[in-house]
Amino acid sequence: MKPKHIPPVMDALVNLIQKDDFPIKELVLSENKLKHDLHDFINALGSNQNIQKLDISGNFMGDVGARLLAKALQINNRLRTIYMDKNGVTLQGYADIVYALEHNHSMRTIPFPVFDIAPHLKSHPDKTDAVMRKMQELLQRTAMD
């Protein structure tokens, strides 16, 4: 898709997922390099009550996208699985997600973000381990509920 077509397509998708009768339970938007064009969509996830599985990996949404996702996860109680690696999210972005998971009891799976986390394993091994461990603990807690 040409870059000039991305904003109107994403706007239409945002409008769709905000409708109560939006029937899709699984949505794959991976490897599109949407960057900031994904932000409004993530913001709209908070009110969506249908999507249960979402793949937004490979979009380079960065920490801003992670912060928006964290905010959406504090509201959304239907999402169960999110694939979000290859988004250029730092430890701070994942710490924001962890904070949101403390208040979200519906998320069950966020596969380990190998590509996003690998650079931090050398520079901040202890902090990386702590953030990823906490995320997995919270997800496992939810899976057992």
N, CA, C and O atoms as a GROMACS GRO file, in nm:
protein
  580
    1MET      N    1   0.084  -0.117   0.000
    1MET     CA    2   0.000   0.000   0.000
    1MET      C    3   0.089   0.124   0.000
    1MET      O    4   0.191   0.129   0.069
    2LYS      N    5   0.050   0.222  -0.076
    2LYS     CA    6   0.126   0.346  -0.084
    2LYS      C    7   0.109   0.423   0.047
    2LYS      O    8   0.000   0.424   0.105
    3PRO      N    9   0.216   0.489   0.092
    3PRO     CA   10   0.210   0.562   0.219
    3PRO      C   11   0.096   0.663   0.228
    3PRO      O   12   0.041   0.685   0.336
    4LYS      N   13   0.059   0.725   0.116
    4LYS     CA   14  -0.047   0.826   0.121
    4LYS      C   15  -0.184   0.765   0.150
    4LYS      O   16  -0.275   0.835   0.194
    5HIS      N   17  -0.199   0.634   0.127
    5HIS     CA   18  -0.327   0.568   0.152
    5HIS      C   19  -0.341   0.516   0.295
    5HIS      O   20  -0.451   0.481   0.338
    6ILE      N   21  -0.231   0.511   0.368
    6ILE     CA   22  -0.234   0.452   0.502
    6ILE      C   23  -0.323   0.531   0.599
    6ILE      O   24  -0.407   0.470   0.665
    7PRO      N   25  -0.309   0.665   0.612
    7PRO     CA   26  -0.393   0.736   0.709
    7PRO      C   27  -0.544   0.716   0.688
    7PRO      O   28  -0.615   0.692   0.786
    8PRO      N   29  -0.597   0.727   0.565
    8PRO     CA   30  -0.742   0.706   0.552
    8PRO      C   31  -0.784   0.561   0.583
    8PRO      O   32  -0.892   0.538   0.636
    9VAL      N   33  -0.699   0.465   0.549
    9VAL     CA   34  -0.731   0.325   0.580
    9VAL      C   35  -0.733   0.305   0.732
    9VAL      O   36  -0.822   0.239   0.785
   10MET      N   37  -0.635   0.360   0.801
   10MET     CA   38  -0.630   0.346   0.947
   10MET      C   39  -0.746   0.419   1.013
   10MET      O   40  -0.801   0.371   1.112
   11ASP      N   41  -0.784   0.536   0.960
   11ASP     CA   42  -0.901   0.607   1.014
   11ASP      C   43  -1.027   0.523   1.000
   11ASP      O   44  -1.108   0.516   1.092
   12ALA      N   45  -1.042   0.459   0.885
   12ALA     CA   46  -1.159   0.372   0.863
   12ALA      C   47  -1.157   0.254   0.959
   12ALA      O   48  -1.261   0.214   1.011
   13LEU      N   49  -1.039   0.198   0.983
   13LEU     CA   50  -1.027   0.085   1.075
   13LEU      C   51  -1.060   0.129   1.218
   13LEU      O   52  -1.126   0.055   1.292
   14VAL      N   53  -1.016   0.246   1.257
   14VAL     CA   54  -1.049   0.299   1.390
   14VAL      C   55  -1.200   0.312   1.404
   14VAL      O   56  -1.257   0.272   1.506
   15ASN      N   57  -1.265   0.368   1.302
   15ASN     CA   58  -1.411   0.381   1.306
   15ASN      C   59  -1.480   0.246   1.316
   15ASN      O   60  -1.578   0.230   1.388
   16LEU      N   61  -1.428   0.148   1.244
   16LEU     CA   62  -1.486   0.013   1.247
   16LEU      C   63  -1.476  -0.051   1.385
   16LEU      O   64  -1.574  -0.104   1.436
   17ILE      N   65  -1.358  -0.046   1.446
   17ILE     CA   66  -1.343  -0.115   1.574
   17ILE      C   67  -1.416  -0.046   1.688
   17ILE      O   68  -1.434  -0.104   1.795
   18GLN      N   69  -1.459   0.078   1.666
   18GLN     CA   70  -1.534   0.148   1.769
   18GLN      C   71  -1.684   0.117   1.764
   18GLN      O   72  -1.758   0.159   1.853
   19LYS      N   73  -1.727   0.045   1.662
   19LYS     CA   74  -1.868   0.009   1.652
   19LYS      C   75  -1.897  -0.112   1.740
   19LYS      O   76  -1.817  -0.205   1.749
   20ASP      N   77  -2.013  -0.109   1.804
   20ASP     CA   78  -2.052  -0.219   1.892
   20ASP      C   79  -2.070  -0.350   1.818
   20ASP      O   80  -2.050  -0.458   1.875
   21ASP      N   81  -2.107  -0.342   1.691
   21ASP     CA   82  -2.133  -0.465   1.615
   21ASP      C   83  -2.012  -0.511   1.532
   21ASP      O   84  -2.028  -0.588   1.437
   22PHE      N   85  -1.893  -0.463   1.567
   22PHE     CA   86  -1.770  -0.505   1.498
   22PHE      C   87  -1.748  -0.653   1.529
   22PHE      O   88  -1.721  -0.687   1.644
   23PRO      N   89  -1.758  -0.742   1.429
   23PRO     CA   90  -1.762  -0.886   1.456
   23PRO      C   91  -1.627  -0.957   1.466
   23PRO      O   92  -1.623  -1.074   1.503
   24ILE      N   93  -1.519  -0.891   1.434
   24ILE     CA   94  -1.390  -0.959   1.424
   24ILE      C   95  -1.328  -0.979   1.563
   24ILE      O   96  -1.317  -0.885   1.642
   25LYS      N   97  -1.288  -1.103   1.591
   25LYS     CA   98  -1.226  -1.136   1.719
   25LYS      C   99  -1.074  -1.145   1.710
   25LYS      O  100  -1.004  -1.137   1.811
   26GLU      N  101  -1.023  -1.161   1.589
   26GLU     CA  102  -0.879  -1.171   1.568
   26GLU      C  103  -0.839  -1.078   1.454
   26GLU      O  104  -0.900  -1.081   1.347
   27LEU      N  105  -0.736  -0.996   1.477
   27LEU     CA  106  -0.694  -0.899   1.377
   27LEU      C  107  -0.542  -0.900   1.364
   27LEU      O  108  -0.470  -0.891   1.464
   28VAL      N  109  -0.494  -0.912   1.242
   28VAL     CA  110  -0.350  -0.914   1.215
   28VAL      C  111  -0.313  -0.790   1.133
   28VAL      O  112  -0.358  -0.772   1.021
   29LEU      N  113  -0.229  -0.707   1.193
   29LEU     CA  114  -0.178  -0.586   1.127
   29LEU      C  115  -0.025  -0.589   1.126
   29LEU      O  116   0.038  -0.483   1.125
   30SER      N  117   0.033  -0.706   1.127
   30SER     CA  118   0.178  -0.720   1.144
   30SER      C  119   0.257  -0.683   1.019
   30SER      O  120   0.209  -0.689   0.906
   31GLU      N  121   0.382  -0.643   1.046
   31GLU     CA  122   0.482  -0.617   0.943
   31GLU      C  123   0.439  -0.512   0.840
   31GLU      O  124   0.469  -0.525   0.722
   32ASN      N  125   0.371  -0.409   0.886
   32ASN     CA  126   0.327  -0.302   0.796
   32ASN      C  127   0.405  -0.172   0.815
   32ASN      O  128   0.387  -0.077   0.738
   33LYS      N  129   0.490  -0.166   0.915
   33LYS     CA  130   0.570  -0.046   0.943
   33LYS      C  131   0.481   0.078   0.952
   33LYS      O  132   0.511   0.182   0.893
   34LEU      N  133   0.372   0.066   1.025
   34LEU     CA  134   0.275   0.175   1.034
   34LEU      C  135   0.323   0.292   1.122
   34LEU      O  136   0.273   0.403   1.108
   35LYS      N  137   0.416   0.267   1.209
   35LYS     CA  138   0.473   0.369   1.299
   35LYS      C  139   0.362   0.446   1.369
   35LYS      O  140   0.274   0.386   1.430
   36HIS      N  141   0.365   0.580   1.360
   36HIS     CA  142   0.266   0.663   1.430
   36HIS      C  143   0.124   0.646   1.374
   36HIS      O  144   0.027   0.683   1.440
   37ASP      N  145   0.111   0.592   1.254
   37ASP     CA  146  -0.023   0.570   1.197
   37ASP      C  147  -0.100   0.462   1.275
   37ASP      O  148  -0.221   0.450   1.259
   38LEU      N  149  -0.031   0.387   1.358
   38LEU     CA  150  -0.095   0.284   1.440
   38LEU      C  151  -0.150   0.342   1.571
   38LEU      O  152  -0.231   0.277   1.637
   39HIS      N  153  -0.106   0.460   1.610
   39HIS     CA  154  -0.139   0.516   1.741
   39HIS      C  155  -0.289   0.536   1.763
   39HIS      O  156  -0.339   0.500   1.869
   40ASP      N  157  -0.360   0.593   1.668
   40ASP     CA  158  -0.505   0.613   1.686
   40ASP      C  159  -0.578   0.480   1.699
   40ASP      O  160  -0.673   0.468   1.776
   41PHE      N  161  -0.532   0.381   1.624
   41PHE     CA  162  -0.592   0.248   1.633
   41PHE      C  163  -0.573   0.191   1.774
   41PHE      O  164  -0.667   0.140   1.834
   42ILE      N  165  -0.451   0.200   1.825
   42ILE     CA  166  -0.423   0.149   1.960
   42ILE      C  167  -0.507   0.222   2.062
   42ILE      O  168  -0.561   0.161   2.155
   43ASN      N  169  -0.518   0.351   2.046
   43ASN     CA  170  -0.600   0.431   2.137
   43ASN      C  171  -0.745   0.383   2.138
   43ASN      O  172  -0.809   0.378   2.243
   44ALA      N  173  -0.796   0.348   2.022
   44ALA     CA  174  -0.936   0.303   2.010
   44ALA      C  175  -0.958   0.164   2.067
   44ALA      O  176  -1.072   0.125   2.092
   45LEU      N  177  -0.851   0.088   2.089
   45LEU     CA  178  -0.865  -0.047   2.145
   45LEU      C  179  -0.928  -0.047   2.284
   45LEU      O  180  -0.992  -0.144   2.323
   46GLY      N  181  -0.909   0.061   2.356
   46GLY     CA  182  -0.963   0.067   2.492
   46GLY      C  183  -1.111   0.040   2.497
   46GLY      O  184  -1.159  -0.027   2.589
   47SER      N  185  -1.184   0.090   2.400
   47SER     CA  186  -1.330   0.075   2.402
   47SER      C  187  -1.380  -0.044   2.321
   47SER      O  188  -1.499  -0.075   2.324
   48ASN      N  189  -1.292  -0.113   2.249
   48ASN     CA  190  -1.335  -0.228   2.169
   48ASN      C  191  -1.362  -0.348   2.259
   48ASN      O  192  -1.279  -0.383   2.343
   49GLN      N  193  -1.477  -0.411   2.240
   49GLN     CA  194  -1.514  -0.525   2.322
   49GLN      C  195  -1.520  -0.656   2.244
   49GLN      O  196  -1.579  -0.753   2.291
   50ASN      N  197  -1.462  -0.660   2.126
   50ASN     CA  198  -1.469  -0.780   2.043
   50ASN      C  199  -1.335  -0.844   2.013
   50ASN      O  200  -1.322  -0.967   2.017
   51ILE      N  201  -1.234  -0.764   1.985
   51ILE     CA  202  -1.104  -0.821   1.949
   51ILE      C  203  -1.044  -0.891   2.070
   51ILE      O  204  -1.030  -0.834   2.177
   52GLN      N  205  -1.009  -1.018   2.049
   52GLN     CA  206  -0.947  -1.097   2.156
   52GLN      C  207  -0.801  -1.129   2.127
   52GLN      O  208  -0.722  -1.153   2.218
   53LYS      N  209  -0.765  -1.130   1.999
   53LYS     CA  210  -0.629  -1.162   1.959
   53LYS      C  211  -0.583  -1.059   1.857
   53LYS      O  212  -0.650  -1.036   1.757
   54LEU      N  213  -0.468  -0.997   1.884
   54LEU     CA  214  -0.420  -0.887   1.800
   54LEU      C  215  -0.271  -0.905   1.771
   54LEU      O  216  -0.192  -0.930   1.862
   55ASP      N  217  -0.235  -0.892   1.645
   55ASP     CA  218  -0.095  -0.896   1.605
   55ASP      C  219  -0.057  -0.762   1.545
   55ASP      O  220  -0.096  -0.729   1.433
   56ILE      N  221   0.019  -0.684   1.622
   56ILE     CA  222   0.066  -0.554   1.574
   56ILE      C  223   0.219  -0.553   1.565
   56ILE      O  224   0.281  -0.446   1.566
   57SER      N  225   0.279  -0.670   1.557
   57SER     CA  226   0.425  -0.679   1.550
   57SER      C  227   0.477  -0.620   1.418
   57SER      O  228   0.408  -0.619   1.317
   58GLY      N  229   0.600  -0.570   1.424
   58GLY     CA  230   0.665  -0.519   1.303
   58GLY      C  231   0.611  -0.387   1.253
   58GLY      O  232   0.611  -0.362   1.133
   59ASN      N  233   0.564  -0.302   1.344
   59ASN     CA  234   0.510  -0.173   1.302
   59ASN      C  235   0.588  -0.052   1.353
   59ASN      O  236   0.554   0.062   1.321
   60PHE      N  237   0.692  -0.076   1.432
   60PHE     CA  238   0.778   0.032   1.481
   60PHE      C  239   0.700   0.143   1.551
   60PHE      O  240   0.725   0.261   1.528
   61MET      N  241   0.606   0.104   1.636
   61MET     CA  242   0.521   0.201   1.706
   61MET      C  243   0.596   0.272   1.818
   61MET      O  244   0.551   0.378   1.864
   62GLY      N  245   0.708   0.217   1.864
   62GLY     CA  246   0.789   0.281   1.966
   62GLY      C  247   0.724   0.286   2.103
   62GLY      O  248   0.620   0.225   2.127
   63ASP      N  249   0.789   0.361   2.193
   63ASP     CA  250   0.738   0.373   2.329
   63ASP      C  251   0.607   0.450   2.338
   63ASP      O  252   0.527   0.425   2.428
   64VAL      N  253   0.585   0.542   2.245
   64VAL     CA  254   0.457   0.613   2.244
   64VAL      C  255   0.344   0.514   2.219
   64VAL      O  256   0.242   0.518   2.287
   65GLY      N  257   0.362   0.425   2.124
   65GLY     CA  258   0.262   0.322   2.097
   65GLY      C  259   0.244   0.229   2.216
   65GLY      O  260   0.132   0.190   2.247
   66ALA      N  261   0.354   0.194   2.282
   66ALA     CA  262   0.346   0.108   2.401
   66ALA      C  263   0.270   0.178   2.513
   66ALA      O  264   0.190   0.114   2.582
   67ARG      N  265   0.293   0.306   2.531
   67ARG     CA  266   0.222   0.382   2.634
   67ARG      C  267   0.072   0.388   2.603
   67ARG      O  268  -0.011   0.374   2.692
   68LEU      N  269   0.039   0.410   2.476
   68LEU     CA  270  -0.102   0.410   2.436
   68LEU      C  271  -0.165   0.272   2.456
   68LEU      O  272  -0.280   0.262   2.499
   69LEU      N  273  -0.090   0.168   2.425
   69LEU     CA  274  -0.139   0.032   2.445
   69LEU      C  275  -0.160   0.005   2.593
   69LEU      O  276  -0.260  -0.057   2.632
   70ALA      N  277  -0.069   0.051   2.676
   70ALA     CA  278  -0.084   0.034   2.821
   70ALA      C  279  -0.212   0.101   2.870
   70ALA      O  280  -0.285   0.046   2.952
   71LYS      N  281  -0.237   0.220   2.819
   71LYS     CA  282  -0.360   0.292   2.856
   71LYS      C  283  -0.483   0.214   2.811
   71LYS      O  284  -0.580   0.203   2.886
   72ALA      N  285  -0.480   0.162   2.690
   72ALA     CA  286  -0.593   0.083   2.638
   72ALA      C  287  -0.614  -0.044   2.720
   72ALA      O  288  -0.728  -0.084   2.745
   73LEU      N  289  -0.505  -0.106   2.764
   73LEU     CA  290  -0.516  -0.230   2.842
   73LEU      C  291  -0.575  -0.206   2.980
   73LEU      O  292  -0.628  -0.299   3.041
   74GLN      N  293  -0.567  -0.085   3.029
   74GLN     CA  294  -0.628  -0.054   3.159
   74GLN      C  295  -0.780  -0.050   3.148
   74GLN      O  296  -0.850  -0.065   3.248
   75ILE      N  297  -0.830  -0.030   3.027
   75ILE     CA  298  -0.975  -0.020   3.004
   75ILE      C  299  -1.031  -0.147   2.942
   75ILE      O  300  -1.137  -0.195   2.983
   76ASN      N  301  -0.960  -0.201   2.845
   76ASN     CA  302  -1.010  -0.316   2.768
   76ASN      C  303  -1.002  -0.444   2.850
   76ASN      O  304  -0.898  -0.477   2.906
   77ASN      N  305  -1.114  -0.516   2.856
   77ASN     CA  306  -1.115  -0.642   2.931
   77ASN      C  307  -1.146  -0.762   2.842
   77ASN      O  308  -1.184  -0.868   2.891
   78ARG      N  309  -1.130  -0.746   2.711
   78ARG     CA  310  -1.158  -0.855   2.617
   78ARG      C  311  -1.033  -0.910   2.550
   78ARG      O  312  -1.029  -1.028   2.515
   79LEU      N  313  -0.932  -0.827   2.532
   79LEU     CA  314  -0.809  -0.875   2.468
   79LEU      C  315  -0.745  -0.986   2.551
   79LEU      O  316  -0.732  -0.975   2.673
   80ARG      N  317  -0.706  -1.093   2.483
   80ARG     CA  318  -0.642  -1.206   2.550
   80ARG      C  319  -0.497  -1.225   2.506
   80ARG      O  320  -0.412  -1.267   2.585
   81THR      N  321  -0.468  -1.193   2.380
   81THR     CA  322  -0.335  -1.216   2.323
   81THR      C  323  -0.294  -1.097   2.237
   81THR      O  324  -0.371  -1.049   2.155
   82ILE      N  325  -0.171  -1.051   2.257
   82ILE     CA  326  -0.114  -0.946   2.173
   82ILE      C  327   0.027  -0.986   2.131
   82ILE      O  328   0.112  -1.018   2.215
   83TYR      N  329   0.050  -0.985   2.001
   83TYR     CA  330   0.184  -1.002   1.946
   83TYR      C  331   0.235  -0.862   1.916
   83TYR      O  332   0.172  -0.788   1.840
   84MET      N  333   0.349  -0.825   1.976
   84MET     CA  334   0.392  -0.686   1.961
   84MET      C  335   0.542  -0.668   1.946
   84MET      O  336   0.593  -0.558   1.968
   85ASP      N  337   0.615  -0.772   1.910
   85ASP     CA  338   0.759  -0.760   1.891
   85ASP      C  339   0.790  -0.679   1.764
   85ASP      O  340   0.701  -0.653   1.683
   86LYS      N  341   0.913  -0.641   1.749
   86LYS     CA  342   0.961  -0.563   1.634
   86LYS      C  343   0.888  -0.429   1.620
   86LYS      O  344   0.848  -0.389   1.511
   87ASN      N  345   0.873  -0.363   1.734
   87ASN     CA  346   0.810  -0.232   1.734
   87ASN      C  347   0.902  -0.123   1.788
   87ASN      O  348   0.860  -0.008   1.805
   88GLY      N  349   1.028  -0.157   1.814
   88GLY     CA  350   1.120  -0.057   1.866
   88GLY      C  351   1.080  -0.008   2.004
   88GLY      O  352   1.104   0.108   2.038
   89VAL      N  353   1.017  -0.094   2.082
   89VAL     CA  354   0.975  -0.059   2.217
   89VAL      C  355   1.092  -0.086   2.311
   89VAL      O  356   1.153  -0.193   2.307
   90THR      N  357   1.124   0.011   2.397
   90THR     CA  358   1.234  -0.003   2.492
   90THR      C  359   1.183  -0.063   2.623
   90THR      O  360   1.065  -0.096   2.636
   91LEU      N  361   1.274  -0.077   2.718
   91LEU     CA  362   1.235  -0.128   2.850
   91LEU      C  363   1.130  -0.039   2.914
   91LEU      O  364   1.041  -0.088   2.984
   92GLN      N  365   1.139   0.092   2.893
   92GLN     CA  366   1.039   0.182   2.950
   92GLN      C  367   0.901   0.152   2.894
   92GLN      O  368   0.803   0.151   2.968
   93GLY      N  369   0.893   0.128   2.765
   93GLY     CA  370   0.765   0.093   2.704
   93GLY      C  371   0.708  -0.036   2.760
   93GLY      O  372   0.588  -0.045   2.786
   94TYR      N  373   0.794  -0.136   2.779
   94TYR     CA  374   0.747  -0.262   2.837
   94TYR      C  375   0.713  -0.245   2.985
   94TYR      O  376   0.624  -0.314   3.035
   95ALA      N  377   0.783  -0.156   3.055
   95ALA     CA  378   0.747  -0.126   3.194
   95ALA      C  379   0.607  -0.065   3.199
   95ALA      O  380   0.530  -0.094   3.291
   96ASP      N  381   0.573   0.019   3.102
   96ASP     CA  382   0.437   0.076   3.095
   96ASP      C  383   0.334  -0.034   3.074
   96ASP      O  384   0.226  -0.031   3.134
   97ILE      N  385   0.366  -0.132   2.989
   97ILE     CA  386   0.275  -0.245   2.965
   97ILE      C  387   0.258  -0.325   3.093
   97ILE      O  388   0.147  -0.366   3.127
   98VAL      N  389   0.368  -0.348   3.165
   98VAL     CA  390   0.362  -0.422   3.292
   98VAL      C  391   0.272  -0.350   3.391
   98VAL      O  392   0.190  -0.414   3.457
   99TYR      N  393   0.286  -0.220   3.400
   99TYR     CA  394   0.201  -0.142   3.490
   99TYR      C  395   0.053  -0.163   3.456
   99TYR      O  396  -0.030  -0.182   3.544
  100ALA      N  397   0.022  -0.160   3.328
  100ALA     CA  398  -0.117  -0.180   3.284
  100ALA      C  399  -0.165  -0.320   3.316
  100ALA      O  400  -0.281  -0.339   3.354
  101LEU      N  401  -0.078  -0.418   3.302
  101LEU     CA  402  -0.118  -0.557   3.330
  101LEU      C  403  -0.151  -0.579   3.477
  101LEU      O  404  -0.226  -0.671   3.511
  102GLU      N  405  -0.096  -0.495   3.564
  102GLU     CA  406  -0.130  -0.506   3.706
  102GLU      C  407  -0.278  -0.478   3.730
  102GLU      O  408  -0.336  -0.523   3.829
  103HIS      N  409  -0.339  -0.404   3.639
  103HIS     CA  410  -0.480  -0.366   3.652
  103HIS      C  411  -0.569  -0.439   3.551
  103HIS      O  412  -0.691  -0.420   3.551
  104ASN      N  413  -0.510  -0.520   3.468
  104ASN     CA  414  -0.585  -0.592   3.364
  104ASN      C  415  -0.583  -0.740   3.396
  104ASN      O  416  -0.476  -0.801   3.409
  105HIS      N  417  -0.700  -0.798   3.410
  105HIS     CA  418  -0.709  -0.940   3.445
  105HIS      C  419  -0.761  -1.025   3.330
  105HIS      O  420  -0.808  -1.137   3.353
  106SER      N  421  -0.754  -0.974   3.209
  106SER     CA  422  -0.800  -1.052   3.093
  106SER      C  423  -0.687  -1.093   2.999
  106SER      O  424  -0.698  -1.195   2.931
  107MET      N  425  -0.578  -1.015   2.995
  107MET     CA  426  -0.466  -1.050   2.907
  107MET      C  427  -0.402  -1.180   2.953
  107MET      O  428  -0.375  -1.198   3.072
  108ARG      N  429  -0.378  -1.269   2.858
  108ARG     CA  430  -0.318  -1.398   2.892
  108ARG      C  431  -0.184  -1.422   2.825
  108ARG      O  432  -0.098  -1.491   2.880
  109THR      N  433  -0.165  -1.364   2.706
  109THR     CA  434  -0.043  -1.396   2.631
  109THR      C  435   0.014  -1.273   2.562
  109THR      O  436  -0.056  -1.204   2.487
  110ILE      N  437   0.140  -1.247   2.588
  110ILE     CA  438   0.221  -1.154   2.510
  110ILE      C  439   0.351  -1.230   2.488
  110ILE      O  440   0.436  -1.234   2.577
  111PRO      N  441   0.369  -1.290   2.370
  111PRO     CA  442   0.492  -1.365   2.346
  111PRO      C  443   0.616  -1.279   2.371
  111PRO      O  444   0.617  -1.158   2.346
  112PHE      N  445   0.721  -1.343   2.421
  112PHE     CA  446   0.844  -1.272   2.454
  112PHE      C  447   0.894  -1.192   2.334
  112PHE      O  448   0.915  -1.248   2.226
  113PRO      N  449   0.914  -1.061   2.351
  113PRO     CA  450   0.954  -0.973   2.240
  113PRO      C  451   1.106  -0.978   2.214
  113PRO      O  452   1.178  -0.886   2.252
  114VAL      N  453   1.150  -1.083   2.151
  114VAL     CA  454   1.293  -1.108   2.131
  114VAL      C  455   1.364  -0.991   2.062
  114VAL      O  456   1.469  -0.946   2.110
  115PHE      N  457   1.310  -0.943   1.953
  115PHE     CA  458   1.378  -0.838   1.877
  115PHE      C  459   1.384  -0.706   1.954
  115PHE      O  460   1.485  -0.636   1.950
  116ASP      N  461   1.276  -0.672   2.024
  116ASP     CA  462   1.275  -0.546   2.100
  116ASP      C  463   1.366  -0.554   2.223
  116ASP      O  464   1.431  -0.455   2.258
  117ILE      N  465   1.370  -0.668   2.287
  117ILE     CA  466   1.440  -0.680   2.414
  117ILE      C  467   1.589  -0.714   2.398
  117ILE      O  468   1.669  -0.676   2.484
  118ALA      N  469   1.627  -0.781   2.292
  118ALA     CA  470   1.766  -0.824   2.274
  118ALA      C  471   1.869  -0.713   2.296
  118ALA      O  472   1.970  -0.738   2.363
  119PRO      N  473   1.849  -0.592   2.244
  119PRO     CA  474   1.950  -0.487   2.265
  119PRO      C  475   1.968  -0.451   2.413
  119PRO      O  476   2.075  -0.405   2.452
  120HIS      N  477   1.865  -0.471   2.494
  120HIS     CA  478   1.871  -0.432   2.635
  120HIS      C  479   1.933  -0.540   2.724
  120HIS      O  480   1.973  -0.512   2.837
  121LEU      N  481   1.941  -0.662   2.673
  121LEU     CA  482   1.997  -0.771   2.752
  121LEU      C  483   2.144  -0.748   2.788
  121LEU      O  484   2.188  -0.789   2.895
  122LYS      N  485   2.218  -0.684   2.699
  122LYS     CA  486   2.359  -0.656   2.727
  122LYS      C  487   2.376  -0.531   2.812
  122LYS      O  488   2.455  -0.530   2.906
  123SER      N  489   2.303  -0.427   2.778
  123SER     CA  490   2.323  -0.299   2.847
  123SER      C  491   2.256  -0.292   2.984
  123SER      O  492   2.308  -0.227   3.075
  124HIS      N  493   2.142  -0.358   3.001
  124HIS     CA  494   2.068  -0.354   3.128
  124HIS      C  495   2.012  -0.492   3.161
  124HIS      O  496   1.890  -0.509   3.167
  125PRO      N  497   2.098  -0.592   3.182
  125PRO     CA  498   2.048  -0.729   3.200
  125PRO      C  499   1.954  -0.745   3.320
  125PRO      O  500   1.853  -0.815   3.309
  126ASP      N  501   1.986  -0.683   3.433
  126ASP     CA  502   1.902  -0.700   3.552
  126ASP      C  503   1.765  -0.636   3.535
  126ASP      O  504   1.663  -0.695   3.568
  127LYS      N  505   1.766  -0.514   3.483
  127LYS     CA  506   1.638  -0.444   3.463
  127LYS      C  507   1.554  -0.517   3.358
  127LYS      O  508   1.432  -0.530   3.373
  128THR      N  509   1.618  -0.563   3.252
  128THR     CA  510   1.547  -0.637   3.147
  128THR      C  511   1.482  -0.761   3.205
  128THR      O  512   1.365  -0.790   3.179
  129ASP      N  513   1.559  -0.835   3.283
  129ASP     CA  514   1.507  -0.957   3.346
  129ASP      C  515   1.390  -0.924   3.438
  129ASP      O  516   1.289  -0.995   3.437
  130ALA      N  517   1.402  -0.819   3.516
  130ALA     CA  518   1.296  -0.782   3.611
  130ALA      C  519   1.166  -0.746   3.538
  130ALA      O  520   1.058  -0.791   3.577
  131VAL      N  521   1.176  -0.665   3.434
  131VAL     CA  522   1.056  -0.622   3.360
  131VAL      C  523   0.990  -0.741   3.290
  131VAL      O  524   0.868  -0.758   3.298
  132MET      N  525   1.069  -0.822   3.222
  132MET     CA  526   1.013  -0.937   3.149
  132MET      C  527   0.957  -1.042   3.244
  132MET      O  528   0.854  -1.104   3.216
  133ARG      N  529   1.025  -1.064   3.356
  133ARG     CA  530   0.977  -1.160   3.455
  133ARG      C  531   0.842  -1.115   3.513
  133ARG      O  532   0.749  -1.195   3.528
  134LYS      N  533   0.833  -0.986   3.546
  134LYS     CA  534   0.709  -0.932   3.602
  134LYS      C  535   0.595  -0.945   3.500
  134LYS      O  536   0.482  -0.979   3.537
  135MET      N  537   0.624  -0.918   3.374
  135MET     CA  538   0.521  -0.930   3.271
  135MET      C  539   0.470  -1.074   3.264
  135MET      O  540   0.349  -1.096   3.259
  136GLN      N  541   0.560  -1.170   3.264
  136GLN     CA  542   0.519  -1.310   3.257
  136GLN      C  543   0.442  -1.352   3.382
  136GLN      O  544   0.346  -1.429   3.372
  137GLU      N  545   0.482  -1.304   3.498
  137GLU     CA  546   0.410  -1.336   3.623
  137GLU      C  547   0.266  -1.286   3.616
  137GLU      O  548   0.173  -1.357   3.653
  138LEU      N  549   0.249  -1.164   3.569
  138LEU     CA  550   0.114  -1.106   3.560
  138LEU      C  551   0.029  -1.180   3.458
  138LEU      O  552  -0.090  -1.202   3.481
  139LEU      N  553   0.088  -1.218   3.347
  139LEU     CA  554   0.013  -1.293   3.245
  139LEU      C  555  -0.024  -1.432   3.297
  139LEU      O  556  -0.134  -1.480   3.270
  140GLN      N  557   0.066  -1.496   3.369
  140GLN     CA  558   0.035  -1.628   3.425
  140GLN      C  559  -0.073  -1.619   3.531
  140GLN      O  560  -0.157  -1.708   3.541
  141ARG      N  561  -0.070  -1.513   3.610
  141ARG     CA  562  -0.174  -1.492   3.710
  141ARG      C  563  -0.311  -1.485   3.644
  141ARG      O  564  -0.408  -1.545   3.691
  142THR      N  565  -0.317  -1.413   3.534
  142THR     CA  566  -0.442  -1.399   3.462
  142THR      C  567  -0.487  -1.531   3.402
  142THR      O  568  -0.605  -1.564   3.404
  143ALA      N  569  -0.394  -1.606   3.349
  143ALA     CA  570  -0.428  -1.735   3.287
  143ALA      C  571  -0.484  -1.833   3.390
  143ALA      O  572  -0.562  -1.922   3.355
  144MET      N  573  -0.446  -1.816   3.516
  144MET     CA  574  -0.494  -1.906   3.622
  144MET      C  575  -0.627  -1.862   3.680
  144MET      O  576  -0.694  -1.940   3.747
  145ASP      N  577  -0.667  -1.737   3.657
  145ASP     CA  578  -0.795  -1.686   3.710
  145ASP      C  579  -0.913  -1.761   3.655
  145ASP      O  580  -1.027  -1.732   3.689
   0.00000   0.00000   0.00000
